[in-house]
Amino acid sequence: MTSLIFRTATRYMFPPLLVFSVYVLLRGHHYPGGGFVGGLFAGSAFSLYALAFSVGEARGILRVDPRDITAAGLAIALLSGIPPLFSDAEFLTGTWWALPFMDLGTPLIFDLGVYFVVFGVLLTLVFSLGEEE
């Protein structure tokens, strides 16, 4: 049984860790960070929750199998390489589109795929180890 302090701290730290993981993901194009580090932060938040409560409760909050998240991340990363092919560029060449509120590019889409892959692999590992008890 875990301590009341640890469980309470986890409840308060879980949402800020997830928000910070998205911040690190989006910040990664101009400063250090990106999909890998953001995925580690998100996976760490769910790992902390699984330690404080149980793997079953952490799976209940996630609602999706981590392996499906990993597969979706791989698909997103793969699809990020396709748009450059339409402009006679090589696969995975950075392509940018100017939107009214921001510039969207294939590097951000690739980072999003990496984010989901790292997040899914980390949770698959942590949940598998936590369920072996």
Tab-separated table of N, CA, C and O in Angstrom:
chain	number	residue	atom	x	y	z
A	1	MET	N	0.847	-1.185	0.000
A	1	MET	CA	0.000	0.000	0.000
A	1	MET	C	0.889	1.243	0.000
A	1	MET	O	1.859	1.323	0.731
A	2	THR	N	0.576	2.182	-0.854
A	2	THR	CA	1.361	3.404	-0.944
A	2	THR	C	0.855	4.431	0.061
A	2	THR	O	-0.259	4.347	0.560
A	3	SER	N	1.679	5.413	0.311
A	3	SER	CA	1.327	6.408	1.315
A	3	SER	C	0.287	7.394	0.781
A	3	SER	O	0.162	7.622	-0.424
A	4	LEU	N	-0.430	7.974	1.704
A	4	LEU	CA	-1.441	8.962	1.370
A	4	LEU	C	-0.797	10.200	0.746
A	4	LEU	O	-1.352	10.798	-0.189
A	5	ILE	N	0.372	10.558	1.211
A	5	ILE	CA	1.076	11.735	0.679
A	5	ILE	C	1.448	11.505	-0.778
A	5	ILE	O	1.271	12.391	-1.628
A	6	PHE	N	1.965	10.317	-1.086
A	6	PHE	CA	2.357	10.004	-2.458
A	6	PHE	C	1.145	10.008	-3.399
A	6	PHE	O	1.195	10.539	-4.502
A	7	ARG	N	0.046	9.437	-2.941
A	7	ARG	CA	-1.162	9.401	-3.767
A	7	ARG	C	-1.722	10.798	-4.002
A	7	ARG	O	-2.142	11.132	-5.113
A	8	THR	N	-1.728	11.609	-2.958
A	8	THR	CA	-2.241	12.975	-3.090
A	8	THR	C	-1.346	13.802	-4.001
A	8	THR	O	-1.835	14.538	-4.872
A	9	ALA	N	-0.039	13.679	-3.824
A	9	ALA	CA	0.897	14.416	-4.687
A	9	ALA	C	0.758	13.984	-6.137
A	9	ALA	O	0.822	14.819	-7.047
A	10	THR	N	0.528	12.706	-6.358
A	10	THR	CA	0.354	12.200	-7.720
A	10	THR	C	-0.897	12.779	-8.362
A	10	THR	O	-0.879	13.165	-9.534
A	11	ARG	N	-1.967	12.863	-7.593
A	11	ARG	CA	-3.207	13.452	-8.135
A	11	ARG	C	-2.997	14.892	-8.577
A	11	ARG	O	-3.570	15.329	-9.568
A	12	TYR	N	-2.190	15.637	-7.818
A	12	TYR	CA	-1.955	17.038	-8.165
A	12	TYR	C	-0.901	17.218	-9.249
A	12	TYR	O	-0.929	18.202	-9.984
A	13	MET	N	0.036	16.287	-9.355
A	13	MET	CA	1.121	16.430	-10.332
A	13	MET	C	0.787	15.825	-11.694
A	13	MET	O	1.416	16.176	-12.689
A	14	PHE	N	-0.200	14.940	-11.755
A	14	PHE	CA	-0.522	14.264	-13.003
A	14	PHE	C	-0.930	15.231	-14.123
A	14	PHE	O	-0.309	15.211	-15.209
A	15	PRO	N	-1.914	16.117	-13.926
A	15	PRO	CA	-2.286	17.028	-15.023
A	15	PRO	C	-1.161	17.988	-15.445
A	15	PRO	O	-0.933	18.149	-16.655
A	16	PRO	N	-0.423	18.605	-14.503
A	16	PRO	CA	0.661	19.483	-14.966
A	16	PRO	C	1.752	18.754	-15.749
A	16	PRO	O	2.326	19.314	-16.681
A	17	LEU	N	2.028	17.503	-15.398
A	17	LEU	CA	3.021	16.737	-16.153
A	17	LEU	C	2.565	16.490	-17.586
A	17	LEU	O	3.366	16.581	-18.527
A	18	LEU	N	1.285	16.194	-17.766
A	18	LEU	CA	0.765	15.984	-19.123
A	18	LEU	C	0.787	17.281	-19.931
A	18	LEU	O	1.149	17.277	-21.112
A	19	VAL	N	0.413	18.387	-19.298
A	19	VAL	CA	0.446	19.683	-19.989
A	19	VAL	C	1.880	20.047	-20.351
A	19	VAL	O	2.157	20.510	-21.464
A	20	PHE	N	2.813	19.801	-19.433
A	20	PHE	CA	4.214	20.104	-19.712
A	20	PHE	C	4.754	19.225	-20.830
A	20	PHE	O	5.584	19.675	-21.638
A	21	SER	N	4.277	17.980	-20.922
A	21	SER	CA	4.740	17.107	-22.011
A	21	SER	C	4.315	17.653	-23.368
A	21	SER	O	5.086	17.600	-24.334
A	22	VAL	N	3.112	18.207	-23.450
A	22	VAL	CA	2.647	18.807	-24.708
A	22	VAL	C	3.441	20.080	-25.000
A	22	VAL	O	3.811	20.351	-26.151
A	23	TYR	N	3.739	20.859	-23.968
A	23	TYR	CA	4.560	22.061	-24.140
A	23	TYR	C	5.939	21.702	-24.696
A	23	TYR	O	6.427	22.343	-25.629
A	24	VAL	N	6.554	20.676	-24.136
A	24	VAL	CA	7.880	20.252	-24.598
A	24	VAL	C	7.801	19.742	-26.035
A	24	VAL	O	8.699	20.000	-26.848
A	25	LEU	N	6.733	19.039	-26.370
A	25	LEU	CA	6.538	18.567	-27.749
A	25	LEU	C	6.486	19.742	-28.714
A	25	LEU	O	7.185	19.756	-29.735
A	26	LEU	N	5.673	20.737	-28.410
A	26	LEU	CA	5.498	21.865	-29.330
A	26	LEU	C	6.698	22.804	-29.338
A	26	LEU	O	6.933	23.494	-30.325
A	27	ARG	N	7.453	22.845	-28.282
A	27	ARG	CA	8.617	23.726	-28.164
A	27	ARG	C	9.820	23.171	-28.922
A	27	ARG	O	10.742	23.887	-29.248
A	28	GLY	N	9.792	21.897	-29.242
A	28	GLY	CA	10.952	21.195	-29.762
A	28	GLY	C	11.481	21.646	-31.103
A	28	GLY	O	12.570	21.256	-31.492
A	29	HIS	N	10.753	22.478	-31.849
A	29	HIS	CA	11.249	22.890	-33.159
A	29	HIS	C	12.262	24.008	-33.078
A	29	HIS	O	13.136	24.129	-33.937
A	30	HIS	N	12.152	24.830	-32.069
A	30	HIS	CA	13.042	25.976	-31.971
A	30	HIS	C	14.015	25.875	-30.800
A	30	HIS	O	15.008	26.594	-30.768
A	31	TYR	N	13.744	25.039	-29.835
A	31	TYR	CA	14.572	24.878	-28.642
A	31	TYR	C	14.684	23.394	-28.338
A	31	TYR	O	14.008	22.577	-28.958
A	32	PRO	N	15.503	23.014	-27.356
A	32	PRO	CA	15.594	21.588	-27.013
A	32	PRO	C	14.252	21.028	-26.571
A	32	PRO	O	13.456	21.695	-25.915
A	33	GLY	N	14.013	19.815	-26.939
A	33	GLY	CA	12.750	19.158	-26.622
A	33	GLY	C	12.220	18.501	-27.868
A	33	GLY	O	12.934	18.307	-28.839
A	34	GLY	N	10.983	18.162	-27.865
A	34	GLY	CA	10.368	17.555	-29.040
A	34	GLY	C	9.602	16.317	-28.663
A	34	GLY	O	9.208	16.117	-27.510
A	35	GLY	N	9.369	15.474	-29.648
A	35	GLY	CA	8.535	14.306	-29.458
A	35	GLY	C	9.083	13.297	-28.476
A	35	GLY	O	8.340	12.739	-27.674
A	36	PHE	N	10.379	13.072	-28.494
A	36	PHE	CA	10.966	12.056	-27.610
A	36	PHE	C	10.844	12.481	-26.157
A	36	PHE	O	10.345	11.732	-25.318
A	37	VAL	N	11.294	13.670	-25.846
A	37	VAL	CA	11.271	14.148	-24.462
A	37	VAL	C	9.833	14.344	-23.986
A	37	VAL	O	9.492	14.010	-22.854
A	38	GLY	N	8.973	14.863	-24.850
A	38	GLY	CA	7.571	15.028	-24.485
A	38	GLY	C	6.900	13.692	-24.200
A	38	GLY	O	6.116	13.569	-23.252
A	39	GLY	N	7.195	12.685	-25.015
A	39	GLY	CA	6.655	11.354	-24.780
A	39	GLY	C	7.144	10.750	-23.478
A	39	GLY	O	6.402	10.047	-22.787
A	40	LEU	N	8.400	11.035	-23.131
A	40	LEU	CA	8.921	10.563	-21.845
A	40	LEU	C	8.189	11.212	-20.679
A	40	LEU	O	7.882	10.556	-19.678
A	41	PHE	N	7.914	12.504	-20.782
A	41	PHE	CA	7.172	13.185	-19.717
A	41	PHE	C	5.765	12.614	-19.577
A	41	PHE	O	5.286	12.379	-18.459
A	42	ALA	N	5.071	12.404	-20.692
A	42	ALA	CA	3.710	11.852	-20.629
A	42	ALA	C	3.727	10.432	-20.069
A	42	ALA	O	2.890	10.078	-19.227
A	43	GLY	N	4.678	9.633	-20.514
A	43	GLY	CA	4.795	8.278	-19.987
A	43	GLY	C	5.157	8.260	-18.517
A	43	GLY	O	4.672	7.415	-17.752
A	44	SER	N	5.970	9.220	-18.103
A	44	SER	CA	6.336	9.316	-16.687
A	44	SER	C	5.133	9.677	-15.832
A	44	SER	O	4.996	9.192	-14.705
A	45	ALA	N	4.252	10.519	-16.349
A	45	ALA	CA	3.054	10.887	-15.597
A	45	ALA	C	2.183	9.656	-15.354
A	45	ALA	O	1.720	9.424	-14.234
A	46	PHE	N	1.964	8.855	-16.394
A	46	PHE	CA	1.152	7.652	-16.228
A	46	PHE	C	1.877	6.597	-15.403
A	46	PHE	O	1.242	5.847	-14.657
A	47	SER	N	3.192	6.528	-15.499
A	47	SER	CA	3.956	5.588	-14.676
A	47	SER	C	3.850	5.962	-13.206
A	47	SER	O	3.699	5.089	-12.336
A	48	LEU	N	3.936	7.236	-12.920
A	48	LEU	CA	3.779	7.718	-11.549
A	48	LEU	C	2.398	7.365	-11.019
A	48	LEU	O	2.245	6.919	-9.879
A	49	TYR	N	1.378	7.547	-11.853
A	49	TYR	CA	0.011	7.209	-11.453
A	49	TYR	C	-0.127	5.707	-11.192
A	49	TYR	O	-0.786	5.296	-10.243
A	50	ALA	N	0.499	4.899	-12.028
A	50	ALA	CA	0.439	3.445	-11.842
A	50	ALA	C	1.148	3.032	-10.553
A	50	ALA	O	0.706	2.102	-9.871
A	51	LEU	N	2.232	3.708	-10.199
A	51	LEU	CA	2.921	3.408	-8.949
A	51	LEU	C	2.101	3.834	-7.735
A	51	LEU	O	2.069	3.141	-6.728
A	52	ALA	N	1.462	4.973	-7.838
A	52	ALA	CA	0.713	5.495	-6.702
A	52	ALA	C	-0.583	4.740	-6.468
A	52	ALA	O	-0.985	4.537	-5.318
A	53	PHE	N	-1.247	4.329	-7.516
A	53	PHE	CA	-2.547	3.669	-7.378
A	53	PHE	C	-2.419	2.213	-7.815
A	53	PHE	O	-2.149	1.357	-7.009
A	54	SER	N	-2.596	1.935	-9.077
A	54	SER	CA	-2.391	0.580	-9.606
A	54	SER	C	-2.333	0.671	-11.122
A	54	SER	O	-2.758	1.667	-11.716
A	55	VAL	N	-1.824	-0.375	-11.715
A	55	VAL	CA	-1.750	-0.414	-13.176
A	55	VAL	C	-3.156	-0.417	-13.771
A	55	VAL	O	-3.418	0.226	-14.786
A	56	GLY	N	-4.071	-1.106	-13.107
A	56	GLY	CA	-5.452	-1.151	-13.592
A	56	GLY	C	-6.101	0.224	-13.614
A	56	GLY	O	-6.813	0.568	-14.564
A	57	GLU	N	-5.857	1.015	-12.578
A	57	GLU	CA	-6.425	2.371	-12.554
A	57	GLU	C	-5.767	3.259	-13.603
A	57	GLU	O	-6.432	4.092	-14.219
A	58	ALA	N	-4.466	3.090	-13.804
A	58	ALA	CA	-3.772	3.876	-14.830
A	58	ALA	C	-4.280	3.494	-16.222
A	58	ALA	O	-4.493	4.366	-17.071
A	59	ARG	N	-4.520	2.206	-16.439
A	59	ARG	CA	-5.099	1.773	-17.720
A	59	ARG	C	-6.505	2.334	-17.895
A	59	ARG	O	-6.909	2.674	-18.997
A	60	GLY	N	-7.254	2.426	-16.792
A	60	GLY	CA	-8.598	2.977	-16.854
A	60	GLY	C	-8.614	4.437	-17.246
A	60	GLY	O	-9.498	4.893	-17.978
A	61	ILE	N	-7.634	5.191	-16.779
A	61	ILE	CA	-7.543	6.606	-17.157
A	61	ILE	C	-7.115	6.730	-18.614
A	61	ILE	O	-7.626	7.581	-19.344
A	62	LEU	N	-6.193	5.889	-19.050
A	62	LEU	CA	-5.693	5.950	-20.425
A	62	LEU	C	-6.769	5.538	-21.432
A	62	LEU	O	-6.880	6.155	-22.499
A	63	ARG	N	-7.531	4.497	-21.130
A	63	ARG	CA	-8.641	4.009	-21.954
A	63	ARG	C	-8.236	3.431	-23.305
A	63	ARG	O	-9.088	3.030	-24.082
A	64	VAL	N	-6.975	3.455	-23.643
A	64	VAL	CA	-6.500	2.920	-24.922
A	64	VAL	C	-5.300	2.032	-24.614
A	64	VAL	O	-4.486	2.344	-23.742
A	65	ASP	N	-5.185	0.940	-25.330
A	65	ASP	CA	-4.044	0.058	-25.145
A	65	ASP	C	-2.770	0.774	-25.607
A	65	ASP	O	-2.747	1.339	-26.708
A	66	PRO	N	-1.725	0.768	-24.800
A	66	PRO	CA	-0.486	1.454	-25.200
A	66	PRO	C	0.098	0.940	-26.517
A	66	PRO	O	0.740	1.697	-27.248
A	67	ARG	N	-0.141	-0.313	-26.843
A	67	ARG	CA	0.358	-0.832	-28.123
A	67	ARG	C	-0.352	-0.181	-29.305
A	67	ARG	O	0.259	0.029	-30.355
A	68	ASP	N	-1.623	0.147	-29.118
A	68	ASP	CA	-2.346	0.867	-30.174
A	68	ASP	C	-1.801	2.283	-30.335
A	68	ASP	O	-1.746	2.818	-31.443
A	69	ILE	N	-1.410	2.898	-29.219
A	69	ILE	CA	-0.804	4.238	-29.274
A	69	ILE	C	0.518	4.176	-30.022
A	69	ILE	O	0.822	5.045	-30.846
A	70	THR	N	1.304	3.133	-29.765
A	70	THR	CA	2.580	2.962	-30.464
A	70	THR	C	2.360	2.789	-31.962
A	70	THR	O	3.053	3.415	-32.774
A	71	ALA	N	1.395	1.970	-32.328
A	71	ALA	CA	1.102	1.747	-33.755
A	71	ALA	C	0.625	3.029	-34.425
A	71	ALA	O	1.031	3.337	-35.555
A	72	ALA	N	-0.220	3.795	-33.729
A	72	ALA	CA	-0.685	5.067	-34.286
A	72	ALA	C	0.483	6.041	-34.459
A	72	ALA	O	0.553	6.759	-35.470
A	73	GLY	N	1.395	6.054	-33.508
A	73	GLY	CA	2.563	6.926	-33.616
A	73	GLY	C	3.444	6.558	-34.800
A	73	GLY	O	3.943	7.433	-35.517
A	74	LEU	N	3.637	5.265	-35.005
A	74	LEU	CA	4.425	4.832	-36.171
A	74	LEU	C	3.747	5.237	-37.470
A	74	LEU	O	4.413	5.673	-38.420
A	75	ALA	N	2.427	5.110	-37.512
A	75	ALA	CA	1.690	5.497	-38.722
A	75	ALA	C	1.794	7.004	-38.959
A	75	ALA	O	1.993	7.441	-40.099
A	76	ILE	N	1.668	7.798	-37.914
A	76	ILE	CA	1.772	9.256	-38.051
A	76	ILE	C	3.161	9.650	-38.530
A	76	ILE	O	3.312	10.492	-39.421
A	77	ALA	N	4.191	9.040	-37.945
A	77	ALA	CA	5.563	9.356	-38.361
A	77	ALA	C	5.797	8.967	-39.819
A	77	ALA	O	6.448	9.699	-40.571
A	78	LEU	N	5.259	7.846	-40.224
A	78	LEU	CA	5.391	7.412	-41.618
A	78	LEU	C	4.644	8.354	-42.555
A	78	LEU	O	5.164	8.749	-43.603
A	79	LEU	N	3.437	8.742	-42.180
A	79	LEU	CA	2.631	9.626	-43.029
A	79	LEU	C	3.239	11.025	-43.152
A	79	LEU	O	2.983	11.721	-44.138
A	80	SER	N	4.055	11.412	-42.179
A	80	SER	CA	4.681	12.740	-42.265
A	80	SER	C	5.690	12.825	-43.411
A	80	SER	O	6.066	13.925	-43.825
A	81	GLY	N	6.121	11.704	-43.907
A	81	GLY	CA	7.073	11.709	-45.019
A	81	GLY	C	6.428	11.752	-46.390
A	81	GLY	O	7.121	11.930	-47.397
A	82	ILE	N	5.134	11.625	-46.454
A	82	ILE	CA	4.455	11.570	-47.748
A	82	ILE	C	4.252	12.942	-48.403
A	82	ILE	O	4.454	13.069	-49.614
A	83	PRO	N	3.865	14.010	-47.686
A	83	PRO	CA	3.632	15.300	-48.355
A	83	PRO	C	4.802	15.822	-49.195
A	83	PRO	O	4.571	16.375	-50.267
A	84	PRO	N	6.064	15.644	-48.788
A	84	PRO	CA	7.145	16.124	-49.664
A	84	PRO	C	7.181	15.436	-51.028
A	84	PRO	O	7.670	16.019	-52.004
A	85	LEU	N	6.665	14.231	-51.118
A	85	LEU	CA	6.680	13.509	-52.391
A	85	LEU	C	5.813	14.199	-53.440
A	85	LEU	O	6.053	14.051	-54.631
A	86	PHE	N	4.814	14.958	-53.001
A	86	PHE	CA	3.952	15.681	-53.932
A	86	PHE	C	4.613	16.941	-54.487
A	86	PHE	O	4.143	17.503	-55.466
A	87	SER	N	5.693	17.385	-53.867
A	87	SER	CA	6.402	18.567	-54.365
A	87	SER	C	7.777	18.190	-54.915
A	87	SER	O	8.708	18.979	-54.888
A	88	ASP	N	7.907	16.956	-55.372
A	88	ASP	CA	9.145	16.444	-55.968
A	88	ASP	C	10.347	16.533	-55.027
A	88	ASP	O	11.483	16.689	-55.472
A	89	ALA	N	10.101	16.448	-53.715
A	89	ALA	CA	11.183	16.400	-52.732
A	89	ALA	C	11.333	14.954	-52.254
A	89	ALA	O	10.504	14.094	-52.539
A	90	GLU	N	12.396	14.693	-51.528
A	90	GLU	CA	12.635	13.341	-51.038
A	90	GLU	C	11.768	13.040	-49.823
A	90	GLU	O	11.288	13.942	-49.138
A	91	PHE	N	11.610	11.755	-49.550
A	91	PHE	CA	10.823	11.291	-48.414
A	91	PHE	C	11.382	11.882	-47.116
A	91	PHE	O	12.578	11.915	-46.904
A	92	LEU	N	10.511	12.364	-46.256
A	92	LEU	CA	10.823	12.970	-44.957
A	92	LEU	C	11.546	14.315	-45.068
A	92	LEU	O	12.165	14.760	-44.111
A	93	THR	N	11.474	14.962	-46.203
A	93	THR	CA	11.992	16.329	-46.317
A	93	THR	C	10.977	17.260	-45.667
A	93	THR	O	9.783	17.099	-45.837
A	94	GLY	N	11.457	18.235	-44.909
A	94	GLY	CA	10.558	19.163	-44.233
A	94	GLY	C	9.730	19.983	-45.211
A	94	GLY	O	10.258	20.597	-46.134
A	95	THR	N	8.437	19.970	-45.026
A	95	THR	CA	7.504	20.743	-45.844
A	95	THR	C	6.672	21.594	-44.899
A	95	THR	O	6.222	21.116	-43.857
A	96	TRP	N	6.448	22.863	-45.279
A	96	TRP	CA	5.732	23.785	-44.391
A	96	TRP	C	4.521	24.371	-45.080
A	96	TRP	O	4.551	24.639	-46.276
A	97	TRP	N	3.448	24.589	-44.301
A	97	TRP	CA	2.238	25.231	-44.782
A	97	TRP	C	1.954	26.419	-43.868
A	97	TRP	O	1.962	26.283	-42.642
A	98	ALA	N	1.695	27.565	-44.448
A	98	ALA	CA	1.400	28.770	-43.664
A	98	ALA	C	-0.095	28.809	-43.353
A	98	ALA	O	-0.923	28.933	-44.252
A	99	LEU	N	-0.418	28.679	-42.086
A	99	LEU	CA	-1.790	28.807	-41.623
A	99	LEU	C	-1.964	30.197	-41.015
A	99	LEU	O	-0.977	30.842	-40.662
A	100	PRO	N	-3.174	30.686	-40.867
A	100	PRO	CA	-3.367	32.038	-40.335
A	100	PRO	C	-2.772	32.247	-38.936
A	100	PRO	O	-2.310	33.327	-38.615
A	101	PHE	N	-2.754	31.197	-38.114
A	101	PHE	CA	-2.308	31.364	-36.731
A	101	PHE	C	-0.952	30.736	-36.437
A	101	PHE	O	-0.376	30.977	-35.388
A	102	MET	N	-0.420	29.948	-37.351
A	102	MET	CA	0.893	29.320	-37.141
A	102	MET	C	1.381	28.684	-38.442
A	102	MET	O	0.628	28.562	-39.400
A	103	ASP	N	2.635	28.294	-38.441
A	103	ASP	CA	3.192	27.519	-39.546
A	103	ASP	C	3.164	26.046	-39.146
A	103	ASP	O	3.693	25.661	-38.111
A	104	LEU	N	2.539	25.239	-39.962
A	104	LEU	CA	2.461	23.808	-39.708
A	104	LEU	C	3.385	23.114	-40.686
A	104	LEU	O	3.379	23.407	-41.880
A	105	GLY	N	4.186	22.210	-40.156
A	105	GLY	CA	5.124	21.509	-41.021
A	105	GLY	C	5.187	20.029	-40.719
A	105	GLY	O	4.719	19.555	-39.680
A	106	THR	N	5.776	19.308	-41.641
A	106	THR	CA	5.924	17.868	-41.450
A	106	THR	C	6.844	17.518	-40.273
A	106	THR	O	6.651	16.459	-39.685
A	107	PRO	N	7.824	18.367	-39.887
A	107	PRO	CA	8.592	18.020	-38.694
A	107	PRO	C	7.731	17.938	-37.427
A	107	PRO	O	7.953	17.080	-36.579
A	108	LEU	N	6.732	18.813	-37.313
A	108	LEU	CA	5.832	18.739	-36.158
A	108	LEU	C	5.005	17.455	-36.199
A	108	LEU	O	4.799	16.809	-35.168
A	109	ILE	N	4.564	17.064	-37.375
A	109	ILE	CA	3.789	15.830	-37.507
A	109	ILE	C	4.669	14.624	-37.174
A	109	ILE	O	4.244	13.701	-36.477
A	110	PHE	N	5.918	14.651	-37.628
A	110	PHE	CA	6.858	13.575	-37.301
A	110	PHE	C	7.098	13.522	-35.797
A	110	PHE	O	7.110	12.441	-35.194
A	111	ASP	N	7.304	14.687	-35.166
A	111	ASP	CA	7.503	14.740	-33.713
A	111	ASP	C	6.289	14.207	-32.959
A	111	ASP	O	6.427	13.572	-31.919
A	112	LEU	N	5.104	14.475	-33.470
A	112	LEU	CA	3.896	13.948	-32.851
A	112	LEU	C	3.888	12.416	-32.915
A	112	LEU	O	3.528	11.740	-31.942
A	113	GLY	N	4.322	11.867	-34.037
A	113	GLY	CA	4.434	10.416	-34.146
A	113	GLY	C	5.453	9.846	-33.180
A	113	GLY	O	5.200	8.824	-32.526
A	114	VAL	N	6.597	10.505	-33.054
A	114	VAL	CA	7.621	10.060	-32.105
A	114	VAL	C	7.080	10.140	-30.682
A	114	VAL	O	7.312	9.245	-29.859
A	115	TYR	N	6.348	11.206	-30.376
A	115	TYR	CA	5.729	11.385	-29.054
A	115	TYR	C	4.857	10.176	-28.713
A	115	TYR	O	4.968	9.599	-27.632
A	116	PHE	N	3.990	9.783	-29.646
A	116	PHE	CA	3.104	8.655	-29.390
A	116	PHE	C	3.863	7.335	-29.305
A	116	PHE	O	3.508	6.466	-28.505
A	117	VAL	N	4.907	7.166	-30.114
A	117	VAL	CA	5.690	5.928	-30.063
A	117	VAL	C	6.385	5.794	-28.716
A	117	VAL	O	6.307	4.746	-28.060
A	118	VAL	N	7.054	6.843	-28.283
A	118	VAL	CA	7.775	6.794	-27.004
A	118	VAL	C	6.793	6.600	-25.852
A	118	VAL	O	7.016	5.785	-24.948
A	119	PHE	N	5.685	7.331	-25.889
A	119	PHE	CA	4.657	7.218	-24.861
A	119	PHE	C	4.104	5.795	-24.804
A	119	PHE	O	4.006	5.188	-23.730
A	120	GLY	N	3.764	5.235	-25.943
A	120	GLY	CA	3.201	3.890	-25.987
A	120	GLY	C	4.181	2.811	-25.571
A	120	GLY	O	3.824	1.888	-24.829
A	121	VAL	N	5.421	2.904	-26.021
A	121	VAL	CA	6.425	1.900	-25.668
A	121	VAL	C	6.731	1.956	-24.176
A	121	VAL	O	6.819	0.913	-23.505
A	122	LEU	N	6.871	3.158	-23.638
A	122	LEU	CA	7.158	3.299	-22.208
A	122	LEU	C	6.017	2.724	-21.368
A	122	LEU	O	6.249	1.992	-20.406
A	123	LEU	N	4.780	3.036	-21.736
A	123	LEU	CA	3.647	2.514	-20.964
A	123	LEU	C	3.480	1.013	-21.146
A	123	LEU	O	3.099	0.324	-20.194
A	124	THR	N	3.761	0.490	-22.322
A	124	THR	CA	3.700	-0.964	-22.509
A	124	THR	C	4.691	-1.645	-21.576
A	124	THR	O	4.362	-2.632	-20.914
A	125	LEU	N	5.883	-1.106	-21.485
A	125	LEU	CA	6.906	-1.664	-20.608
A	125	LEU	C	6.509	-1.543	-19.140
A	125	LEU	O	6.550	-2.527	-18.390
A	126	VAL	N	6.098	-0.367	-18.710
A	126	VAL	CA	5.765	-0.143	-17.300
A	126	VAL	C	4.543	-0.957	-16.895
A	126	VAL	O	4.533	-1.587	-15.829
A	127	PHE	N	3.512	-0.953	-17.730
A	127	PHE	CA	2.310	-1.718	-17.388
A	127	PHE	C	2.593	-3.216	-17.362
A	127	PHE	O	2.077	-3.934	-16.494
A	128	SER	N	3.412	-3.704	-18.277
A	128	SER	CA	3.745	-5.132	-18.290
A	128	SER	C	4.520	-5.528	-17.033
A	128	SER	O	4.250	-6.556	-16.424
A	129	LEU	N	5.463	-4.694	-16.643
A	129	LEU	CA	6.236	-4.991	-15.429
A	129	LEU	C	5.356	-4.858	-14.190
A	129	LEU	O	5.508	-5.640	-13.245
A	130	GLY	N	4.455	-3.907	-14.165
A	130	GLY	CA	3.596	-3.712	-12.999
A	130	GLY	C	2.558	-4.793	-12.848
A	130	GLY	O	2.105	-5.073	-11.732
A	131	GLU	N	2.153	-5.430	-13.924
A	131	GLU	CA	1.148	-6.481	-13.860
A	131	GLU	C	1.748	-7.837	-13.518
A	131	GLU	O	1.015	-8.771	-13.225
A	132	GLU	N	3.063	-7.969	-13.508
A	132	GLU	CA	3.708	-9.251	-13.208
A	132	GLU	C	3.771	-9.537	-11.721
A	132	GLU	O	4.135	-10.622	-11.332
A	133	GLU	N	3.435	-8.575	-10.892
A	133	GLU	CA	3.553	-8.774	-9.436
A	133	GLU	C	2.744	-9.913	-8.943
A	133	GLU	O	1.700	-10.255	-9.191
